[in-house]
Coordinates of C-alpha atoms in Angstrom, one line a residue:
Chain A
M773 CA -27.0 17.5 6.4
A774 CA -23.9 18.2 4.5
L775 CA -23.4 14.3 3.9
H776 CA -26.7 14.1 1.9
N777 CA -24.8 13.0 -1.3
L778 CA -24.2 9.8 0.6
D779 CA -27.9 9.3 0.6
N780 CA -27.6 8.1 -2.9
L781 CA -25.4 5.2 -1.6
Y782 CA -26.7 4.5 2.0
R783 CA -30.5 4.3 1.6
Q784 CA -32.1 3.7 4.7
A785 CA -33.2 0.1 3.6
I786 CA -29.4 -0.7 2.7
M787 CA -28.4 0.1 6.2
S788 CA -31.0 -2.0 7.8
Y789 CA -30.0 -4.9 5.5
A790 CA -26.4 -4.2 6.5
Q791 CA -27.2 -4.2 10.2
N792 CA -29.5 -7.3 10.0
P793 CA -28.5 -9.4 6.9
H794 CA -30.7 -12.1 5.9
H795 CA -29.2 -15.8 5.5
F796 CA -26.0 -14.6 7.2
H797 CA -24.5 -17.4 9.1
P798 CA -21.4 -19.6 8.9
V799 CA -20.8 -22.3 6.1
T800 CA -20.8 -25.9 7.6
A801 CA -20.0 -29.3 6.3
K802 CA -23.9 -29.8 5.6
D803 CA -23.9 -27.3 2.7
Q804 CA -23.6 -28.9 -0.7
Y805 CA -21.6 -26.1 -2.3
A806 CA -19.4 -23.5 -1.1
V807 CA -17.0 -20.7 -2.3
K808 CA -14.9 -18.2 -0.4
K809 CA -13.8 -15.1 -2.5
Y810 CA -11.8 -12.1 -1.5
N811 CA -11.9 -8.5 -2.6
P812 CA -8.2 -8.0 -3.2
T813 CA -8.4 -4.2 -3.1
C814 CA -9.7 -4.2 0.5
G815 CA -9.0 -7.6 1.8
D816 CA -12.9 -8.2 2.4
V817 CA -13.9 -11.8 2.4
I818 CA -17.1 -13.6 1.6
E819 CA -18.0 -17.1 1.6
I820 CA -21.3 -18.3 0.1
A821 CA -22.9 -21.7 0.6
M822 CA -25.7 -23.2 -1.5
T823 CA -27.9 -26.5 -1.4
M824 CA -29.8 -27.6 -4.4
N825 CA -32.7 -29.6 -4.6
D826 CA -33.4 -30.7 -8.0
Q827 CA -32.6 -27.7 -10.3
V828 CA -33.8 -25.3 -7.6
I829 CA -31.5 -23.3 -5.0
A830 CA -33.0 -24.8 -1.9
D831 CA -30.9 -23.0 0.4
I832 CA -28.3 -20.2 0.4
H833 CA -26.5 -18.4 2.9
F834 CA -23.4 -16.4 3.4
D835 CA -20.7 -15.4 5.8
G836 CA -17.6 -13.0 6.0
D837 CA -16.6 -9.5 6.8
G838 CA -17.3 -6.5 4.5
C839 CA -18.6 -3.1 4.6
A840 CA -22.3 -2.0 4.6
I841 CA -22.6 -2.2 0.8
S842 CA -21.2 -5.7 0.4
K843 CA -23.3 -7.1 3.4
A844 CA -26.5 -5.4 2.2
S845 CA -25.9 -6.6 -1.4
A846 CA -25.3 -10.2 -0.4
S847 CA -28.3 -10.2 1.8
I848 CA -30.6 -8.9 -0.9
M849 CA -29.0 -11.4 -3.3
T850 CA -29.8 -14.4 -1.3
D851 CA -33.3 -13.3 -0.9
L852 CA -33.5 -12.9 -4.5
V853 CA -32.2 -16.4 -5.7
L854 CA -33.6 -18.6 -3.1
N855 CA -36.0 -20.9 -4.6
K856 CA -35.1 -20.0 -8.1
T857 CA -33.6 -22.4 -10.6
L858 CA -30.0 -21.8 -11.6
S859 CA -31.0 -20.5 -15.1
E860 CA -33.2 -17.9 -13.3
A861 CA -30.6 -17.1 -10.7
Q862 CA -28.1 -16.7 -13.6
N863 CA -30.6 -14.3 -15.2
I864 CA -30.8 -12.1 -12.1
I865 CA -27.1 -11.9 -11.7
S866 CA -26.6 -10.7 -15.3
E867 CA -29.1 -8.0 -14.7
F868 CA -27.5 -7.0 -11.6
S869 CA -24.0 -6.7 -13.5
K870 CA -25.8 -4.6 -16.1
M871 CA -27.3 -2.3 -13.3
A872 CA -23.8 -2.0 -11.5
I873 CA -22.3 -0.5 -14.7
G874 CA -25.0 1.8 -15.3
D875 CA -26.6 0.0 -18.2
V876 CA -30.4 -0.6 -19.0
H877 CA -31.8 -3.4 -17.0
D878 CA -34.8 -5.3 -15.8
Q879 CA -35.7 -3.3 -12.7
L880 CA -38.6 -5.6 -12.0
L881 CA -36.5 -8.7 -11.8
L882 CA -34.0 -7.1 -9.5
G883 CA -36.6 -6.0 -7.0
E884 CA -34.9 -4.8 -3.7
A885 CA -31.5 -5.1 -5.5
E886 CA -32.4 -1.8 -7.3
L887 CA -31.7 -0.2 -4.0
L888 CA -28.1 -0.5 -4.9
A889 CA -28.2 1.5 -8.2
G890 CA -26.9 4.6 -6.5
V891 CA -23.4 2.8 -6.4
T892 CA -22.6 3.8 -10.0
K893 CA -22.2 7.2 -8.7
F894 CA -19.5 5.8 -6.4
P895 CA -17.2 3.8 -8.9
A896 CA -14.6 3.0 -5.9
R897 CA -17.6 1.0 -4.2
I898 CA -18.9 -0.9 -7.3
K899 CA -16.9 -3.9 -6.4
C900 CA -18.1 -3.9 -2.8
A901 CA -21.6 -4.1 -4.4
T902 CA -20.9 -6.8 -6.8
L903 CA -18.5 -9.2 -4.7
A904 CA -21.4 -11.5 -3.5
W905 CA -22.8 -11.6 -7.0
H906 CA -19.5 -12.6 -8.5
T907 CA -19.0 -15.0 -5.9
L908 CA -22.4 -16.7 -6.7
D909 CA -21.7 -16.7 -10.1
E910 CA -18.3 -18.5 -9.5
L911 CA -20.0 -21.1 -7.4
M912 CA -22.7 -22.0 -9.9
V913 CA -20.3 -22.2 -12.8
G914 CA -18.1 -24.5 -10.9
K915 CA -21.1 -26.6 -9.9
K916 CA -22.2 -27.2 -13.5
Chain B
M1271 CA 3.7 25.6 7.0
R1272 CA 1.3 27.6 4.9
E1273 CA 4.0 28.4 2.4
I1274 CA 5.1 24.8 2.0
K1275 CA 1.6 23.7 0.8
H1276 CA 1.4 26.4 -1.9
D1277 CA 4.5 24.5 -3.5
F1278 CA 2.1 21.7 -4.3
P1279 CA -0.2 22.5 -7.1
V1280 CA -2.4 19.2 -6.7
L1281 CA -3.3 20.3 -3.2
D1282 CA -5.3 23.5 -4.4
Q1283 CA -8.4 22.0 -5.7
V1284 CA -11.9 21.2 -4.7
V1285 CA -13.3 17.5 -4.4
N1286 CA -17.0 16.9 -3.9
Q1287 CA -17.4 20.7 -3.6
K1288 CA -15.1 20.9 -0.6
P1289 CA -11.4 22.1 -0.4
M1290 CA -9.4 18.8 -0.8
I1291 CA -7.6 17.3 2.1
Y1292 CA -5.0 14.8 1.2
L1293 CA -4.2 12.4 4.0
D1294 CA -2.7 9.4 2.1
S1295 CA 0.9 10.4 1.7
A1296 CA 2.2 6.9 3.0
A1297 CA 0.6 5.6 -0.3
T1298 CA 2.1 8.2 -2.5
S1299 CA 3.2 11.8 -1.6
Q1300 CA 2.2 14.9 -3.6
K1301 CA 5.0 16.6 -5.7
P1302 CA 6.3 20.1 -5.2
Q1303 CA 6.3 22.4 -8.2
Q1304 CA 10.2 22.3 -8.1
V1305 CA 10.1 18.5 -8.8
I1306 CA 7.5 19.0 -11.8
D1307 CA 9.7 21.8 -13.2
A1308 CA 12.9 19.6 -12.9
I1309 CA 11.2 16.7 -14.8
A1310 CA 9.4 19.2 -17.3
N1311 CA 13.1 21.1 -17.7
Y1312 CA 14.8 17.8 -18.4
Y1313 CA 12.5 17.0 -21.3
E1314 CA 12.3 20.4 -22.7
Q1315 CA 15.9 21.1 -22.6
D1316 CA 18.2 18.1 -22.0
N1317 CA 16.5 14.8 -23.0
A1318 CA 18.8 12.4 -24.8
N1319 CA 19.9 8.9 -23.9
V1320 CA 22.6 8.4 -21.4
H1321 CA 26.1 6.9 -21.2
R1322 CA 26.5 6.5 -24.9
G1323 CA 26.4 9.7 -26.7
I1324 CA 29.2 11.6 -27.8
Y1325 CA 27.2 14.8 -28.4
E1326 CA 26.5 17.4 -26.0
L1327 CA 22.9 16.9 -25.1
S1328 CA 23.7 13.1 -24.1
Q1329 CA 26.4 14.4 -22.1
R1330 CA 24.1 16.7 -20.2
A1331 CA 21.6 14.0 -19.6
T1332 CA 24.3 11.6 -18.4
Q1333 CA 25.7 14.3 -16.1
L1334 CA 22.1 14.9 -14.8
Y1335 CA 21.3 11.4 -14.1
E1336 CA 24.6 10.7 -12.3
A1337 CA 24.3 14.0 -10.4
A1338 CA 21.1 12.2 -9.0
R1339 CA 22.8 9.4 -7.9
D1340 CA 25.2 11.6 -6.0
K1341 CA 22.4 13.3 -4.3
V1342 CA 20.9 10.1 -3.1
Q1343 CA 24.4 8.9 -1.9
Y1344 CA 24.6 12.1 0.3
F1345 CA 20.9 11.8 1.5
I1346 CA 21.2 8.5 2.9
H1347 CA 24.9 8.6 4.0
A1348 CA 26.3 6.0 1.8
H1349 CA 29.9 5.4 1.7
Q1350 CA 30.4 5.4 -2.0
R1351 CA 28.3 6.4 -5.1
E1352 CA 28.7 2.9 -6.6
E1353 CA 26.4 1.6 -3.7
I1354 CA 23.5 3.5 -5.1
L1355 CA 21.4 1.5 -7.7
F1356 CA 18.3 2.9 -9.3
T1357 CA 15.3 0.9 -9.6
R1358 CA 11.6 1.1 -10.2
G1359 CA 10.9 1.4 -6.5
T1360 CA 11.0 -0.3 -3.2
T1361 CA 9.2 -3.4 -4.6
E1362 CA 11.7 -3.8 -7.4
S1363 CA 14.6 -3.2 -5.0
I1364 CA 13.5 -6.1 -2.8
N1365 CA 13.0 -8.3 -5.6
W1366 CA 16.2 -7.8 -7.0
I1367 CA 17.8 -8.8 -3.8
A1368 CA 15.7 -11.9 -3.4
S1369 CA 16.1 -13.2 -6.9
T1370 CA 19.9 -13.0 -7.1
Y1371 CA 21.4 -12.4 -3.8
G1372 CA 18.9 -14.6 -2.2
V1373 CA 19.0 -17.4 -4.8
D1374 CA 23.0 -17.4 -4.5
N1375 CA 23.0 -17.4 -0.7
V1376 CA 20.0 -18.9 0.8
H1377 CA 19.9 -22.8 0.6
Q1378 CA 17.7 -25.6 1.6
G1379 CA 17.1 -25.6 5.2
D1380 CA 18.2 -22.0 5.8
E1381 CA 15.9 -19.4 7.2
I1382 CA 14.6 -15.9 6.1
V1383 CA 13.2 -13.8 9.0
I1384 CA 10.8 -11.0 8.5
S1385 CA 8.2 -9.5 10.8
Y1386 CA 4.3 -9.5 11.1
M1387 CA 4.3 -5.7 10.3
E1388 CA 5.7 -6.0 6.7
H1389 CA 4.2 -4.7 3.6
H1390 CA 3.4 -7.3 0.9
S1391 CA 6.4 -6.1 -1.1
N1392 CA 8.8 -7.3 1.8
I1393 CA 7.0 -10.6 2.4
V1394 CA 6.1 -12.1 -1.0
P1395 CA 9.5 -11.9 -2.7
W1396 CA 10.7 -13.9 0.5
Q1397 CA 8.2 -16.4 0.3
Q1398 CA 8.8 -17.0 -3.3
L1399 CA 12.6 -17.4 -2.6
A1400 CA 11.9 -19.6 0.3
K1401 CA 9.6 -21.9 -1.9
R1402 CA 12.2 -21.8 -4.7
V1403 CA 15.3 -22.8 -2.6
G1404 CA 13.5 -24.9 0.2
A1405 CA 14.2 -22.4 2.9
T1406 CA 11.9 -21.3 5.9
L1407 CA 10.2 -17.9 6.3
K1408 CA 9.9 -17.0 9.9
Y1409 CA 8.1 -14.1 11.5
I1410 CA 9.0 -11.8 14.3
G1411 CA 6.2 -11.3 16.5
L1412 CA 4.7 -7.7 17.9
N1413 CA 4.2 -6.5 21.4
S1414 CA 0.6 -5.6 22.2
D1415 CA 1.3 -1.8 21.4
G1416 CA 2.4 -2.9 17.9
T1417 CA 6.1 -2.5 18.3
L1418 CA 8.4 -5.2 17.3
D1419 CA 9.1 -7.9 20.0
M1420 CA 12.9 -7.7 20.3
A1421 CA 13.0 -10.6 22.7
D1422 CA 11.3 -12.8 19.8
A1423 CA 13.6 -11.4 17.3
A1424 CA 16.7 -12.7 19.3
V1425 CA 14.9 -15.9 19.2
Q1426 CA 13.9 -16.2 15.5
I1427 CA 17.4 -15.2 14.2
T1428 CA 19.4 -18.1 14.6
D1429 CA 22.5 -19.7 13.1
K1430 CA 20.4 -20.9 10.0
T1431 CA 19.3 -17.3 9.2
K1432 CA 20.7 -16.1 6.1
I1433 CA 18.5 -12.9 5.5
V1434 CA 16.6 -10.4 8.0
S1435 CA 14.3 -8.1 6.1
I1436 CA 12.5 -5.6 8.2
A1437 CA 10.6 -2.2 7.5
H1438 CA 12.3 0.7 8.9
A1439 CA 8.8 2.3 9.6
S1440 CA 5.5 0.5 9.3
N1441 CA 2.9 1.6 6.9
V1442 CA 0.2 0.8 9.3
L1443 CA 1.1 0.9 12.9
G1444 CA 3.1 4.1 12.9
V1445 CA 6.3 2.7 14.5
V1446 CA 9.8 2.8 13.8
N1447 CA 11.8 -0.4 14.2
P1448 CA 15.2 -0.4 15.9
I1449 CA 17.2 -1.4 12.7
K1450 CA 20.5 -1.2 14.4
A1451 CA 19.9 -3.5 17.2
L1452 CA 18.4 -5.9 14.6
A1453 CA 21.4 -5.6 12.3
N1454 CA 23.4 -6.6 15.2
L1455 CA 21.4 -9.6 15.8
A1456 CA 21.6 -10.6 12.0
H1457 CA 25.3 -9.9 12.0
R1458 CA 26.1 -12.0 14.9
K1459 CA 24.6 -14.9 13.0
N1460 CA 26.5 -13.8 9.8
A1461 CA 23.2 -12.9 8.1
V1462 CA 22.5 -9.7 6.0
I1463 CA 19.9 -7.2 6.8
V1464 CA 17.5 -5.7 4.4
V1465 CA 15.8 -2.5 5.3
D1466 CA 12.6 -1.6 3.6
G1467 CA 13.0 2.2 3.9
A1468 CA 9.8 3.2 1.9
Q1469 CA 8.1 4.7 4.8
S1470 CA 11.2 6.1 6.8
T1471 CA 13.0 7.8 4.1
P1472 CA 10.5 10.5 3.4
H1473 CA 10.3 11.5 7.0
M1474 CA 13.4 11.1 8.8
A1475 CA 17.2 11.6 8.2
I1476 CA 18.6 8.3 6.8
D1477 CA 22.2 7.1 7.6
V1478 CA 22.6 3.7 6.0
Q1479 CA 26.2 3.3 7.6
A1480 CA 24.9 4.3 11.1
L1481 CA 22.0 1.7 10.9
S1482 CA 24.5 -0.9 9.8
A1483 CA 22.1 -1.8 6.7
D1484 CA 23.6 -4.4 4.2
F1485 CA 20.6 -3.4 1.7
F1486 CA 18.4 -0.5 1.9
A1487 CA 15.4 0.0 -0.2
F1488 CA 13.1 3.1 -1.0
S1489 CA 10.8 4.6 -3.6
G1490 CA 11.0 8.2 -5.0
H1491 CA 7.2 8.7 -5.2
K1492 CA 6.6 8.6 -1.3
M1493 CA 9.3 11.3 -0.7
M1494 CA 7.8 13.9 -3.1
G1495 CA 9.7 12.4 -6.2
P1496 CA 7.9 10.9 -9.4
M1497 CA 6.7 7.4 -9.7
G1498 CA 8.7 4.8 -11.3
I1499 CA 12.0 5.6 -9.6
G1500 CA 13.5 4.0 -6.6
V1501 CA 16.7 3.1 -5.1
L1502 CA 18.6 -0.1 -3.8
Y1503 CA 21.5 0.6 -1.7
G1504 CA 23.8 -2.3 -1.1
K1505 CA 27.2 -2.3 0.8
K1506 CA 29.8 -2.4 -2.0
S1507 CA 31.5 -5.5 -0.7
I1508 CA 28.1 -7.4 -1.2
L1509 CA 27.1 -5.7 -4.6
E1510 CA 30.5 -6.7 -6.1
N1511 CA 29.6 -10.2 -5.7
M1512 CA 26.0 -10.0 -6.6
K1513 CA 24.9 -11.0 -10.0
P1514 CA 22.9 -8.5 -12.3
V1515 CA 19.2 -9.2 -12.3
Q1516 CA 18.8 -8.0 -15.9
F1517 CA 20.9 -8.2 -19.0
G1518 CA 21.0 -5.8 -22.1
G1519 CA 22.2 -2.5 -23.1
E1520 CA 23.9 0.0 -20.7
M1521 CA 25.1 -2.8 -18.3
I1522 CA 27.5 -4.5 -20.8
E1523 CA 31.2 -3.9 -21.4
F1524 CA 32.0 -6.3 -24.4
V1525 CA 29.5 -8.5 -26.1
S1526 CA 30.7 -11.5 -28.2
L1527 CA 28.5 -14.1 -29.9
H1528 CA 28.1 -16.4 -26.8
D1529 CA 29.1 -14.3 -23.9
A1530 CA 29.4 -10.8 -22.5
T1531 CA 31.4 -8.8 -19.9
F1532 CA 29.7 -6.5 -17.6
Q1533 CA 30.3 -2.9 -16.6
P1534 CA 31.3 -2.1 -13.0
L1535 CA 29.0 -1.0 -10.2
P1536 CA 26.7 0.6 -10.3
W1537 CA 25.9 0.4 -14.0
R1538 CA 26.1 -3.4 -14.1
F1539 CA 22.7 -3.7 -12.4
E1540 CA 21.0 -0.9 -14.6
A1541 CA 20.1 -2.7 -18.0
G1542 CA 18.4 -0.8 -20.7
T1543 CA 17.7 2.8 -21.0
P1544 CA 17.1 4.1 -17.4
N1545 CA 14.5 6.3 -15.8
V1546 CA 16.5 9.3 -16.3
A1547 CA 13.6 11.9 -15.8
G1548 CA 12.7 9.8 -12.8
A1549 CA 16.2 9.9 -11.2
I1550 CA 16.4 13.8 -12.0
G1551 CA 12.9 14.2 -10.2
L1552 CA 14.2 12.3 -7.4
G1553 CA 17.1 14.5 -7.2
A1554 CA 15.0 17.5 -7.2
A1555 CA 12.7 16.0 -4.4
I1556 CA 15.9 15.5 -2.5
D1557 CA 17.1 19.1 -2.8
Y1558 CA 13.6 20.1 -1.7
L1559 CA 13.7 18.0 1.4
T1560 CA 17.1 18.8 2.2
K1561 CA 16.3 22.6 2.0
I1562 CA 13.8 22.1 4.7
G1563 CA 15.9 19.7 6.5
M1564 CA 15.0 16.2 7.5
S1565 CA 15.2 16.8 11.2
E1566 CA 13.0 20.0 10.8
I1567 CA 10.6 17.7 8.6
N1568 CA 10.6 15.0 11.4
Q1569 CA 9.7 17.6 14.2
Q1570 CA 6.8 19.3 12.1
E1571 CA 5.4 15.8 11.6
H1572 CA 5.8 15.0 15.2
D1573 CA 3.9 18.3 16.1
L1574 CA 1.1 17.3 13.8
V1575 CA 1.0 13.8 15.3
A1576 CA 0.8 15.5 18.7
Y1577 CA -2.0 17.4 17.6
A1578 CA -3.9 14.8 15.9
L1579 CA -3.7 11.5 17.9
P1580 CA -5.4 12.8 21.2
R1581 CA -8.1 14.6 19.2
L1582 CA -8.7 11.3 17.2
K1583 CA -8.6 9.2 20.4
N1584 CA -11.1 11.5 22.1
I1585 CA -13.8 10.5 19.5
T1586 CA -16.1 7.9 21.2
G1587 CA -15.7 4.5 19.5
V1588 CA -12.2 5.3 17.9
T1589 CA -9.6 2.4 18.1
I1590 CA -6.1 3.6 17.1
Y1591 CA -3.9 0.5 16.2
G1592 CA 0.0 0.8 17.0
P1593 CA 1.4 2.6 19.9
Q1594 CA -0.8 4.9 21.9
S1595 CA 1.9 7.3 23.0
I1596 CA 2.6 10.5 20.8
S1597 CA 6.3 10.1 21.3
E1598 CA 6.4 6.8 19.6
H1599 CA 3.9 7.3 16.8
T1600 CA 4.9 8.5 13.2
A1601 CA 2.6 10.3 11.0
V1602 CA 0.8 7.0 10.0
I1603 CA -2.5 6.7 12.2
A1604 CA -4.6 3.5 11.4
F1605 CA -8.0 3.5 13.2
N1606 CA -11.4 2.2 13.1
V1607 CA -14.6 3.7 14.4
A1608 CA -17.1 1.4 16.1
G1609 CA -20.0 0.1 14.1
I1610 CA -18.6 1.8 10.8
H1611 CA -16.6 -0.3 8.3
A1612 CA -13.5 1.3 7.1
H1613 CA -14.6 1.7 3.5
D1614 CA -17.9 3.3 4.4
M1615 CA -15.9 5.5 6.4
A1616 CA -13.4 6.6 3.5
T1617 CA -16.5 6.8 1.2
A1618 CA -18.1 9.5 3.6
L1619 CA -15.0 11.3 4.1
D1620 CA -14.3 11.4 0.4
Q1621 CA -17.9 13.1 0.1
E1622 CA -16.4 15.8 2.3
G1623 CA -13.3 16.2 0.3
I1624 CA -11.1 14.2 2.6
E1625 CA -8.9 11.5 1.0
V1626 CA -7.9 8.6 3.2
R1627 CA -6.9 5.3 2.5
A1628 CA -9.2 2.2 3.8
G1629 CA -8.4 -1.3 3.5
H1630 CA -5.6 -3.8 4.5
H1631 CA -2.8 -1.5 3.4
C1632 CA -0.9 -4.1 1.5
A1633 CA -0.4 -5.8 4.9
Q1634 CA -2.7 -8.7 5.0
P1635 CA -0.8 -10.9 7.5
L1636 CA -0.8 -7.8 9.9
M1637 CA -4.4 -7.4 9.5
R1638 CA -5.1 -10.8 10.6
Y1639 CA -2.3 -10.4 13.4
L1640 CA -4.6 -7.5 14.5
D1641 CA -7.6 -9.4 13.9
Q1642 CA -9.0 -6.8 11.6
T1643 CA -10.1 -7.0 7.9
A1644 CA -9.7 -3.3 7.3
T1645 CA -8.8 -0.1 9.0
V1646 CA -9.1 3.7 8.0
R1647 CA -5.6 5.3 7.5
V1648 CA -4.5 8.8 7.7
S1649 CA -1.1 9.6 6.7
L1650 CA 0.4 12.9 7.0
Y1651 CA 3.3 15.0 5.4
I1652 CA 4.7 18.5 6.1
Y1653 CA 2.2 20.0 3.7
N1654 CA -0.8 19.0 6.1
T1655 CA -1.9 21.3 8.7
T1656 CA -3.5 21.3 12.2
A1657 CA -6.5 23.2 10.6
E1658 CA -7.0 20.1 8.1
I1659 CA -6.9 17.9 11.2
D1660 CA -9.7 20.0 12.9
R1661 CA -11.8 19.5 9.7
L1662 CA -10.9 15.5 9.9
V1663 CA -12.1 15.2 13.4
A1664 CA -15.2 17.3 13.0
T1665 CA -16.3 15.4 9.9
I1666 CA -15.6 12.0 11.6
K1667 CA -18.0 13.0 14.2
K1668 CA -20.5 14.3 11.7
I1669 CA -20.2 10.7 9.8
K1670 CA -20.7 9.0 13.1
D1671 CA -24.1 10.9 13.5
Y1672 CA -25.0 10.0 10.0
F1673 CA -24.5 6.4 10.3
Q1674 CA -25.8 5.9 13.7
N1675 CA -28.7 8.2 13.8
G1676 CA -29.3 9.2 10.3
F1677 CA -31.4 6.1 9.5
T1678 CA -33.7 6.0 12.5

């Protein structure tokens, strides 16, 4: 198919995350911490909620409206940081940021998020992939 | 139409191994060689500062700059050349009105009336003005087909209304608003009407007097001119009582230690060295458009819309926003394809060399009104062709297959 270039970005696994995102449900009053962030270039919105138990992320979920890349990315992120300590989560976020700009990073640590590495070939879409991660970063910074 | 396309060097290129199709002229238009040459010629032959030199070169630059003002005057049918102020673009033009005329004439408890289909540049300056003076910002609603609800306009515009500011043509919905009727509503209540002409001026003949516009703002870059030049038209009687927005060189008459007197219109508003090359480029764009003829341009675009709209609608899952009838739709077509987010569609089209806009189109209140976060937008100009529309339609179908069947 002539659209084969797109395969770098829209891997089959990415599309299945986008179609059936994990931890995708509305933020409620029960959630301990929540933050909402907009992607000003496109109008996408994401809201992430997190509940801590001791220093561990005991629950995390997201809600909002976005493209396949942003949804898949948020889904993978919530999988990765669930049951991690804040500093472990912070570490994963910073490795993801390195990957998004094409730098050397810890592939093992990023696991499924590595599927999004193709986004570096689509500079206009890097923000779609990083929106959830920036939002979580903001949430954790605000929490401290 | 084939010969027109050849006037635009940038259109002749390959993107992602495909001949590029440019479908984002509502964001910015491409520039014909004639405009590029006019700017290059100015810098190569005539560059000097304006309105001050005694020497030949400065006189030439001044003459070219002021000739551009005359071209704008005739192009929009202004009564006098003093009514044409050069700005950076539509956004700056509207900001000027809000920050001087607005501050002096809108007071606590007054109203400013805009509509749900406005671009951010015709919303945010009024929000800020309303906050600053304690006025209320009101929105005229839309009909289900995206046209302006004129019955609601008559309700929203009241004795308290001081400014009505409306887009002449929408940058999303592809509608043209009945400015003359809105002007009548505004004038009956002694309010002024500000017209955002960014999306109309490139595509149709403009007559600010026939429209009864008090202010009319537009940008050069959307009408084949360069970026960084725009126009604020204002009725002379209003501009004469309006304070300058910026102060400095060019706009003064006599400066003493603690005060200064100012130049007459239009120079009173143009502080500092103006964008001379930009004005000359805009003048060249006006020459180019006028040579083809604005009614001819309007007709050709209408033919393109008549070709594109039914073909896009025919694709299963496509929703087109704004009027569904060809006769009411301008060359701006916003749509979504069921199951494919606008950004994913735009990336996929780009992979096929087709450049479209996706997102909120700087009209977030409208997007919320439509209950959408993003749409794909195709916007055409006279250099686009029916063959390009055929390729667009075929590619959208291919992308649908890719996203819906490509992963199973």
